[in-house]
Amino acid sequence: MSKTTRILWLWLSTSFRAAPWLMTISAALVAARAITAPTQTYGVSRLVDGIASDRSSTIALGIAIIVGGLAVSFVADGLGWPLQDTAQERMAGRVHADLLDVTTGIPGLSQHERPDVADRLELVRERAWRMGVGAEVLLWAFATVTNTATVLTLLGSVHPLLLVLPLLGGARIWSAYLSSTRQQKAWEESLPQERLVDRLIEAAKDPRTGLELRVFGLGKVLLDRIFALQTERFERRVAAARWGGKVDGSVRLVFGLAYAAAIVWVISRARHGQASAGDVVLVLLLAPQVDQMTGGIAQNVYWVGEVVRSFSRYDWLREYANQNSWRSSATPVPERLTSGIELRNVGFSYPGSDSAVLSDISLTVPAGAAVALVGENGAGKTTLVKLLARMYDPTTGRILVDGVDLATIQPDEWRSQLSAGFQDFVKFELTAREVVGIGDVARASDEVAVRTAIVRGDAESVIAGLPNGLDSQLGKKFTDGVELSGGQWQRLALARAFMRERPLLLLLDEPTAALDPEAEHRLYEQYARAAKVAAAETGGITVLVSHRFSTVRMADLIVVMHNGRVEEYGTHTDLLAAGGRYAELFELQARAYR
């Protein structure tokens, strides 16, 4: 199937999947409405011919066609618009549901790291509503085809030469297409500026950035930058619109002159007895209808083009999701770890980048072990955590779980056996119960599980301070929402990480950065106890990233990373005795505390 055919089929099938009966009935009604005006025009011509020749049967036929057209129009208008509105709403709902299903179905994170993919995803999301009007545009296109066929039939009945005139309307359609294409290109070229404007506006109004904006006097800088970007976008799009207006105006002038000549010609034929009075009336009344028809097509070429382009992007997204679905990863996740996790010559570069973040990492973590990753910022610790969670696959090398390549394990199953706490945690603006419970969706409604996780995450004081306890709405965006401090949000994030009690892999990437050392120590004791239970029951492994050496010393294995490589590893005692980078960093931090 060609790409064009696939896109058109996607448009058609999505419209009818959303509301099959509504679309079918609406299609019949719009077709009936589309032929009403030209058919009634034909009825008027029959009526004029009947009066001119004094034939009662022709007069009756003309009246019947006119009255029948009024009845059809009344019924089609009365039923059609509500049905079309409902079909459009169903279509919009289907499109947004499908987009969410496709985007959330991509198991990795590579689409967030590539600017070219990010731009196209932004276009898909931003223009999704245009796919939502796809049902209406599809019905309009069907009505246009029906109307055009009827008008051509009537004009051809007067004289075949008149069929050339509606074809001249194709020039208006062509000019509208060129104009639409030029404007679309200008829009897409200005998309990077538009995304930057959105980010700058968000930064200008975000309370979290308000303090620094005012301290450093950045308000005017931001406004000037936003204004410059907006001006650049505006000038590019106005230039495209101006060009389209000139082309369309020229084509319309030629189109109008041709129709004027056609009307004069038909009148001349009638004066010489080569056409009837009804034919003259028919052409006179059809002329503005053809002009409106071609004008309507020209105006709606933009919308047809937008819908087709939107479905083209949607088709691209579906293909991208299919190619990055990791469907070949079908190996079931083990119920417990027996040997552990092994990294063999693992290297990694982020998509679109040639520089390696990780290089030639070989490491074995035994089942049940607690391993700490230490090193300076940019050493590759967080990237390694992402690879273990299989947010990416290694660029080189392999990660083995009990001897099985992690790249072959079903990603959703693997993640269902993970739990994690991150420094850059998400502030889910839900109820406190939901903020914690979503750490294990299957047990989110389990009151005991939620409260146990809150205790283990040392978040009891946070819940106690909320007006409605676990049922309190969090976040200032809501009328009765409660805003929390950074430390309180982090405690709830830690409690969320405790919802899964027996994970095969617990990932802790500086999850206590916003807490004081005493609270951090207390929490890591909780994690240590949880890790021991998981190790005994499932062979679970705990991976800890931290800059506080008082915390990492409790780990069974400490891995020191530098410039994307493992520089040394061992126990706290062994590494101190070795006198390497770990000993140096430990001594620097101890000296600072002293």
XYZ file of C-alpha atoms in Angstrom:
594
model
C 0.000 0.000 0.000
C 1.434 3.387 -1.017
C 1.911 6.109 1.583
C -0.838 8.292 0.042
C -3.316 5.415 0.015
C -2.368 4.517 3.579
C -2.941 8.096 4.786
C -6.328 8.388 3.046
C -7.373 5.007 4.420
C -6.267 6.071 7.918
C -8.404 9.221 7.604
C -11.432 7.312 6.331
C -11.161 4.404 8.766
C -10.585 6.649 11.797
C -13.676 8.696 10.900
C -15.931 5.676 10.535
C -14.448 3.798 13.519
C -15.290 6.777 15.695
C -19.003 6.821 14.729
C -19.925 4.341 11.961
C -23.710 4.877 11.930
C -23.480 8.628 12.438
C -21.022 8.953 9.557
C -23.119 6.791 7.242
C -26.333 8.719 7.914
C -24.504 12.052 7.775
C -22.967 11.136 4.414
C -26.415 10.423 2.970
C -27.790 13.698 4.342
C -24.913 15.863 3.080
C -25.236 14.268 -0.365
C -28.951 15.090 -0.396
C -28.224 18.636 0.744
C -25.469 19.044 -1.871
C -27.715 18.282 -4.857
C -30.645 20.367 -3.601
C -29.540 23.793 -4.926
C -28.574 22.717 -8.461
C -31.633 20.467 -8.689
C -33.931 23.315 -7.674
C -32.199 25.486 -10.288
C -33.083 22.843 -12.852
C -36.672 22.946 -11.546
C -36.791 26.724 -12.108
C -35.557 26.258 -15.700
C -38.294 23.678 -16.313
C -40.865 26.052 -14.832
C -39.729 28.908 -17.114
C -39.798 26.633 -20.179
C -43.301 25.425 -19.213
C -44.619 28.943 -18.865
C -42.965 30.061 -22.110
C -44.433 27.127 -24.080
C -47.679 26.961 -22.045
C -47.130 23.267 -21.142
C -48.815 22.418 -17.844
C -46.892 19.151 -17.456
C -43.556 20.961 -17.631
C -44.821 23.587 -15.173
C -45.928 20.827 -12.765
C -42.548 19.079 -13.077
C -40.697 22.307 -12.307
C -42.888 23.032 -9.265
C -42.519 19.446 -8.018
C -38.709 19.607 -8.272
C -38.582 22.968 -6.450
C -40.933 21.853 -3.639
C -39.188 18.466 -3.355
C -35.855 20.234 -3.043
C -37.206 22.441 -0.258
C -38.477 19.375 1.631
C -35.171 17.521 1.272
C -33.241 20.617 2.332
C -35.481 21.077 5.389
C -35.024 17.466 6.531
C -31.281 17.385 5.760
C -30.620 20.637 7.620
C -32.774 19.641 10.578
C -31.073 16.281 11.089
C -27.694 16.762 9.437
C -26.033 19.452 11.533
C -26.637 17.832 14.950
C -25.448 14.479 13.591
C -22.345 16.072 12.050
C -21.490 17.870 15.283
C -21.818 14.611 17.214
C -19.717 12.746 14.637
C -17.032 15.436 14.866
C -16.939 15.168 18.671
C -16.627 11.390 18.417
C -13.860 11.802 15.859
C -11.940 14.231 18.081
C -12.257 11.854 21.019
C -11.073 8.907 18.917
C -8.072 10.852 17.589
C -6.912 11.971 21.033
C -7.388 8.462 22.445
C -5.432 6.945 19.542
C -2.627 9.504 19.889
C -2.332 8.824 23.610
C -2.325 5.082 22.968
C 0.391 5.359 20.304
C 2.677 7.771 22.171
C 2.453 5.961 25.517
C 3.040 2.689 23.699
C 6.604 3.716 22.746
C 8.624 1.991 25.494
C 11.866 3.978 25.201
C 12.799 7.628 25.654
C 14.740 8.227 22.432
C 11.906 10.317 20.945
C 12.462 12.879 23.709
C 16.179 13.208 22.972
C 16.067 13.948 19.219
C 15.125 17.528 18.171
C 13.851 16.380 14.759
C 11.534 13.837 16.366
C 10.530 16.318 19.076
C 9.501 18.873 16.426
C 7.343 16.341 14.609
C 5.778 15.088 17.845
C 5.004 18.702 18.766
C 3.294 19.152 15.392
C 1.272 15.973 15.867
C 0.111 17.011 19.329
C -0.521 20.651 18.416
C -2.478 19.845 15.239
C -4.361 16.861 16.672
C -7.566 18.920 16.816
C -7.331 19.326 13.045
C -7.579 15.587 12.703
C -10.593 15.900 14.998
C -12.404 17.953 12.336
C -11.502 15.242 9.824
C -15.028 13.809 9.962
C -16.549 17.165 9.037
C -14.015 17.753 6.250
C -14.607 14.244 4.913
C -18.353 14.859 4.751
C -17.744 18.220 3.129
C -15.510 16.587 0.498
C -18.206 14.006 -0.218
C -20.816 16.758 -0.553
C -18.539 18.705 -2.904
C -18.062 15.716 -5.193
C -21.835 15.128 -5.293
C -22.573 18.793 -5.958
C -19.915 19.027 -8.679
C -21.256 15.963 -10.483
C -24.793 17.410 -10.433
C -23.701 20.836 -11.719
C -21.619 19.308 -14.523
C -24.567 17.156 -15.594
C -26.889 20.177 -15.788
C -24.398 22.369 -17.649
C -23.673 19.564 -20.093
C -27.393 19.266 -20.810
C -27.331 22.857 -22.144
C -24.160 22.474 -24.238
C -21.067 20.258 -23.761
C -18.801 23.277 -24.294
C -20.019 24.693 -20.992
C -18.280 21.811 -19.197
C -15.024 23.664 -19.790
C -16.122 26.471 -17.457
C -16.199 24.553 -14.167
C -12.824 23.103 -15.120
C -11.474 26.654 -15.080
C -12.463 26.644 -11.422
C -9.720 24.082 -10.995
C -7.283 26.951 -11.417
C -8.673 28.499 -8.232
C -8.266 25.171 -6.473
C -4.706 24.968 -7.765
C -3.921 28.489 -6.565
C -5.438 27.746 -3.167
C -3.317 24.599 -2.934
C -0.150 26.532 -3.746
C -1.059 29.199 -1.199
C -1.841 26.596 1.452
C 1.423 24.780 0.773
C 3.428 28.020 1.005
C 1.750 28.966 4.297
C 2.220 25.469 5.717
C 5.917 25.567 4.871
C 6.222 28.953 6.577
C 4.436 27.545 9.627
C 6.701 24.503 9.881
C 9.834 26.589 9.386
C 8.792 28.800 12.298
C 8.028 25.861 14.602
C 11.383 25.962 16.465
C 10.753 29.651 17.259
C 7.232 28.826 18.359
C 8.440 26.122 20.733
C 11.038 28.493 22.173
C 8.408 31.216 22.641
C 6.201 28.745 24.513
C 9.089 27.792 26.809
C 10.002 31.436 27.457
C 6.390 32.340 28.240
C 6.180 29.352 30.570
C 9.382 30.481 32.306
C 8.052 34.039 32.618
C 4.880 32.962 34.416
C 6.200 29.999 36.419
C 6.422 30.788 40.164
C 9.537 28.588 40.404
C 11.470 30.916 38.090
C 9.955 34.160 39.389
C 12.592 34.725 42.072
C 15.607 34.521 39.763
C 13.868 36.537 37.034
C 13.398 39.405 39.450
C 16.765 39.158 41.188
C 18.687 39.239 37.896
C 16.285 41.629 36.142
C 15.518 39.180 33.339
C 11.936 40.298 32.720
C 12.768 42.749 29.923
C 15.304 40.323 28.426
C 12.641 37.633 28.173
C 10.059 40.025 26.730
C 12.482 41.342 24.110
C 13.419 37.813 23.105
C 9.774 36.731 22.894
C 8.894 39.826 20.834
C 11.794 39.228 18.417
C 10.827 35.588 17.913
C 7.153 36.456 17.456
C 8.071 39.142 14.897
C 10.200 36.685 12.962
C 7.359 34.156 12.887
C 4.807 36.809 11.933
C 6.873 38.194 9.044
C 7.484 34.748 7.583
C 3.806 33.798 7.699
C 2.532 37.174 6.430
C 4.884 36.960 3.434
C 3.443 33.550 2.573
C -0.157 34.801 2.949
C 0.559 37.885 0.789
C 1.994 35.720 -1.992
C -1.063 33.452 -1.884
C -3.431 36.438 -2.069
C -1.784 37.735 -5.239
C -1.977 34.355 -6.987
C -5.596 33.758 -5.954
C -6.684 37.254 -7.022
C -5.195 36.827 -10.491
C -6.851 33.452 -11.010
C -10.234 34.742 -9.819
C -10.109 37.602 -12.339
C -9.576 35.188 -15.245
C -12.278 32.880 -13.871
C -14.836 35.712 -13.647
C -14.169 36.978 -17.181
C -14.607 33.454 -18.601
C -17.996 33.046 -16.916
C -19.194 36.437 -18.106
C -18.319 35.450 -21.661
C -20.171 32.127 -21.254
C -23.384 33.829 -20.102
C -23.292 36.248 -23.076
C -22.776 33.293 -25.430
C -25.795 31.358 -24.065
C -28.032 34.425 -24.332
C -26.908 34.854 -27.951
C -27.770 31.219 -28.687
C -31.234 31.690 -27.155
C -31.904 34.746 -29.359
C -31.108 32.617 -32.407
C -33.397 29.790 -31.263
C -30.527 27.418 -30.389
C -31.361 27.402 -26.677
C -34.514 27.805 -24.625
C -35.366 30.503 -22.099
C -35.036 27.815 -19.439
C -31.475 27.095 -20.574
C -30.589 30.769 -20.159
C -32.104 30.806 -16.661
C -30.297 27.552 -15.837
C -26.887 28.943 -16.842
C -27.565 32.305 -15.167
C -28.469 30.609 -11.870
C -25.761 27.947 -12.079
C -23.018 30.496 -12.759
C -22.970 31.889 -9.193
C -23.392 28.354 -7.819
C -20.342 27.160 -9.746
C -18.439 30.221 -8.544
C -19.468 29.474 -4.962
C -18.650 25.806 -5.440
C -15.144 26.395 -6.764
C -14.612 29.178 -4.243
C -15.703 26.840 -1.453
C -13.351 24.164 -2.710
C -10.541 26.705 -2.933
C -11.175 27.903 0.616
C -11.438 24.372 1.944
C -8.374 23.097 0.126
C -6.527 24.512 3.118
C -8.550 22.357 5.495
C -8.321 19.282 3.317
C -4.565 19.860 3.134
C -4.350 20.374 6.898
C -6.286 17.194 7.623
C -4.207 15.208 5.124
C -0.970 16.644 6.556
C -2.143 15.938 10.091
C -2.975 12.347 9.216
C 0.351 12.134 7.395
C 2.115 13.108 10.628
C -0.095 10.695 12.542
C 0.839 7.959 10.063
C 4.501 8.867 10.578
C 4.017 8.640 14.356
C 2.373 5.225 14.043
C 5.245 4.020 11.848
C 7.803 5.462 14.269
C 6.049 3.808 17.218
C 5.912 0.518 15.311
C 9.624 0.673 14.480
C 10.498 1.523 18.093
C 7.992 -0.763 19.800
C 10.551 -3.403 20.825
C 7.985 -6.024 19.834
C 10.741 -8.568 19.335
C 11.409 -8.346 23.082
C 9.093 -11.151 24.171
C 11.088 -13.044 26.797
C 9.189 -13.118 30.126
C 10.770 -11.429 33.115
C 12.181 -13.828 35.752
C 10.197 -14.206 38.969
C 13.401 -13.900 40.987
C 17.058 -13.205 40.341
C 19.452 -16.063 40.918
C 22.794 -14.910 39.501
C 22.238 -11.162 39.096
C 22.847 -8.482 36.470
C 25.949 -8.374 34.276
C 27.090 -5.523 32.027
C 29.378 -6.621 29.195
C 31.339 -3.919 27.371
C 28.376 -1.542 27.567
C 28.633 1.737 25.700
C 25.965 4.333 25.036
C 25.452 7.541 23.045
C 22.229 9.518 23.155
C 20.231 9.594 19.899
C 21.525 12.252 17.530
C 24.849 12.542 19.360
C 28.217 11.089 18.339
C 29.835 11.480 21.756
C 29.723 8.465 24.059
C 28.224 8.969 27.509
C 29.246 5.476 28.628
C 32.205 3.488 27.304
C 33.234 -0.154 27.721
C 31.535 -0.782 31.062
C 31.891 -4.345 32.325
C 30.446 -5.067 35.737
C 28.705 -7.892 37.581
C 26.168 -7.183 40.324
C 25.237 -10.354 42.270
C 21.600 -11.116 43.053
C 20.526 -9.550 46.341
C 23.321 -6.968 46.343
C 23.088 -3.270 47.084
C 25.347 -1.313 44.740
C 26.198 2.395 44.965
C 27.228 4.518 41.972
C 29.444 7.487 42.824
C 31.368 10.035 40.807
C 31.290 13.650 39.713
C 28.387 15.180 37.801
C 28.390 13.997 34.183
C 30.194 10.753 34.993
C 27.308 8.727 33.498
C 25.602 7.486 36.665
C 22.040 8.531 35.743
C 22.490 7.253 32.181
C 23.479 3.854 33.558
C 20.354 3.856 35.726
C 18.247 4.583 32.606
C 19.834 1.637 30.793
C 19.070 -0.671 33.720
C 15.441 0.487 33.629
C 15.598 -0.119 29.863
C 14.594 3.369 28.873
C 17.259 2.870 26.207
C 19.188 -0.059 24.818
C 23.004 0.108 24.909
C 24.674 1.410 21.766
C 27.308 -1.296 22.191
C 27.576 -4.287 24.474
C 24.844 -6.082 26.403
C 23.097 -6.077 29.777
C 22.333 -9.608 30.990
C 19.707 -10.450 33.599
C 20.394 -13.960 34.915
C 22.222 -14.563 31.651
C 19.352 -13.306 29.458
C 19.892 -10.197 27.324
C 17.749 -7.398 28.776
C 17.038 -6.247 25.183
C 15.035 -9.462 24.665
C 12.902 -9.125 27.819
C 9.408 -7.670 27.410
C 9.921 -4.011 28.515
C 6.596 -3.488 30.302
C 7.027 -6.722 32.252
C 10.561 -5.726 33.243
C 9.422 -2.311 34.464
C 6.563 -3.886 36.399
C 9.276 -5.498 38.531
C 11.121 -2.232 39.149
C 10.691 0.541 41.663
C 12.458 3.856 41.619
C 13.032 7.162 43.365
C 14.571 10.060 41.460
C 15.996 13.475 42.245
C 13.913 14.929 39.396
C 10.663 13.409 40.646
C 7.295 14.360 39.186
C 4.907 16.508 41.208
C 1.667 14.761 40.322
C -1.123 17.199 41.180
C -3.567 14.525 42.343
C -4.890 13.665 45.771
C -2.225 12.649 48.292
C -3.594 9.090 48.235
C -3.167 8.916 44.448
C 0.276 10.553 44.478
C 1.547 7.673 46.607
C -0.699 4.883 45.288
C 0.308 5.191 41.633
C 3.665 3.712 42.633
C 1.867 0.378 42.240
C -1.283 0.895 40.176
C -2.603 -2.596 40.917
C -2.609 -1.798 44.673
C -3.398 1.925 44.472
C -6.782 1.463 46.172
C -5.285 -0.666 48.974
C -5.470 1.598 52.038
C -3.058 -0.535 54.049
C -0.487 -0.617 51.237
C -0.641 3.168 50.797
C -0.259 3.890 54.491
C 2.575 1.366 54.818
C 4.411 3.054 51.958
C 3.899 6.446 53.632
C 5.464 5.143 56.852
C 8.400 3.618 54.987
C 8.861 6.842 53.009
C 8.898 8.917 56.229
C 5.962 10.963 54.899
C 3.604 10.640 57.873
C 4.222 14.243 58.931
C 3.339 15.446 55.423
C -0.024 13.643 55.437
C -0.748 14.779 59.000
C -0.327 18.410 57.953
C -2.829 18.216 55.080
C -6.376 19.535 55.672
C -8.094 16.357 54.431
C -5.311 13.870 54.974
C -4.912 11.401 52.123
C -7.922 12.890 50.338
C -6.353 16.354 50.093
C -5.936 17.758 46.589
C -2.346 18.800 45.922
C -1.213 21.642 43.672
C -2.033 25.354 43.456
C -3.768 24.950 40.113
C -6.876 23.769 41.961
C -9.169 25.976 44.040
C -8.755 23.847 47.168
C -5.303 22.557 46.218
C -2.490 22.501 48.777
C 1.036 23.457 47.713
C 3.892 21.535 49.337
C 7.534 22.373 49.881
C 10.215 20.633 47.816
C 11.065 18.337 50.714
C 7.410 17.388 51.274
C 6.936 16.575 47.588
C 10.077 14.462 47.742
C 8.860 12.500 50.765
C 5.676 11.619 48.886
C 7.790 10.581 45.883
C 9.842 8.345 48.177
C 6.666 6.837 49.619
C 5.546 6.173 46.042
C 8.784 4.254 45.450
C 7.967 2.051 48.457
C 4.596 0.932 47.032
C 6.212 -2.009 45.249
C 7.419 -4.121 48.134
C 9.421 -6.841 46.365
C 10.977 -5.329 43.219
C 13.674 -7.193 41.328
C 15.467 -3.880 40.857
C 15.208 -0.792 43.070
C 16.719 2.334 41.485
C 17.490 5.281 43.765
C 18.967 8.214 41.824
C 19.665 10.817 44.523
C 16.052 10.604 45.711
C 16.736 12.503 48.955
C 18.500 15.576 47.544
C 15.915 17.949 49.034
C 16.103 16.415 52.526
C 18.427 17.144 55.394
C 21.190 14.603 56.228
C 19.340 13.232 59.265
C 16.141 12.555 57.293
C 18.210 11.094 54.468
C 19.996 8.696 56.811
C 16.699 7.582 58.322
C 15.241 6.931 54.886
C 18.245 4.997 53.664
C 17.991 2.760 56.681
C 14.415 2.062 55.524
C 15.682 1.344 52.025
C 18.411 -0.925 53.396
C 15.863 -2.957 55.352
C 13.575 -3.154 52.306
C 16.525 -4.186 50.137
C 17.413 -7.019 52.507
C 13.841 -8.324 52.439
C 13.730 -8.112 48.638
C 17.145 -9.780 48.405
C 16.027 -12.680 50.569
C 12.691 -13.227 48.780
C 13.381 -12.346 45.145
C 17.127 -11.799 44.856
C 16.301 -8.137 44.260
C 19.120 -5.670 43.571
C 19.260 -2.095 44.862
C 21.145 0.552 42.871
C 21.878 3.789 44.714
C 23.233 7.021 43.246
C 24.376 9.517 45.849
C 26.998 12.190 46.465
C 26.935 11.652 50.242
C 29.554 9.075 51.147
C 28.103 8.522 54.592
C 25.180 6.924 52.774
C 26.948 4.838 50.127
C 29.268 3.156 52.597
C 26.426 0.815 53.588
C 26.360 -0.660 50.045
C 27.745 -4.131 49.329
C 29.494 -2.832 46.206
C 30.582 0.724 45.407
C 31.224 1.596 41.764
C 33.262 4.733 41.063
C 32.538 6.270 37.650
C 34.582 8.862 35.791
C 34.061 10.186 32.245
C 31.565 7.442 31.416
C 33.793 4.578 32.578
C 34.103 2.425 35.695
C 37.334 3.556 37.297
C 37.249 1.331 40.371
C 34.844 -0.751 42.438
C 34.751 -2.642 45.719
C 33.592 -2.224 49.299
C 34.005 1.004 51.228
C 36.931 -0.456 53.169
C 38.653 -1.828 50.075
C 38.350 1.439 48.175
C 39.697 3.506 51.038
C 42.645 1.149 51.339
C 43.294 1.407 47.570
C 43.819 5.169 47.901
C 42.232 5.935 44.519
C 39.571 8.391 43.394
C 37.001 7.138 45.931
C 39.417 7.646 48.834
C 40.223 11.127 47.549
C 36.557 12.126 47.210
C 35.694 10.612 50.576
C 38.461 12.541 52.294
C 37.389 15.821 50.605
C 33.819 15.386 51.801
C 34.847 14.320 55.304
C 37.123 17.360 55.548
C 34.233 19.630 54.518
C 32.028 18.214 57.273
C 34.813 18.650 59.825
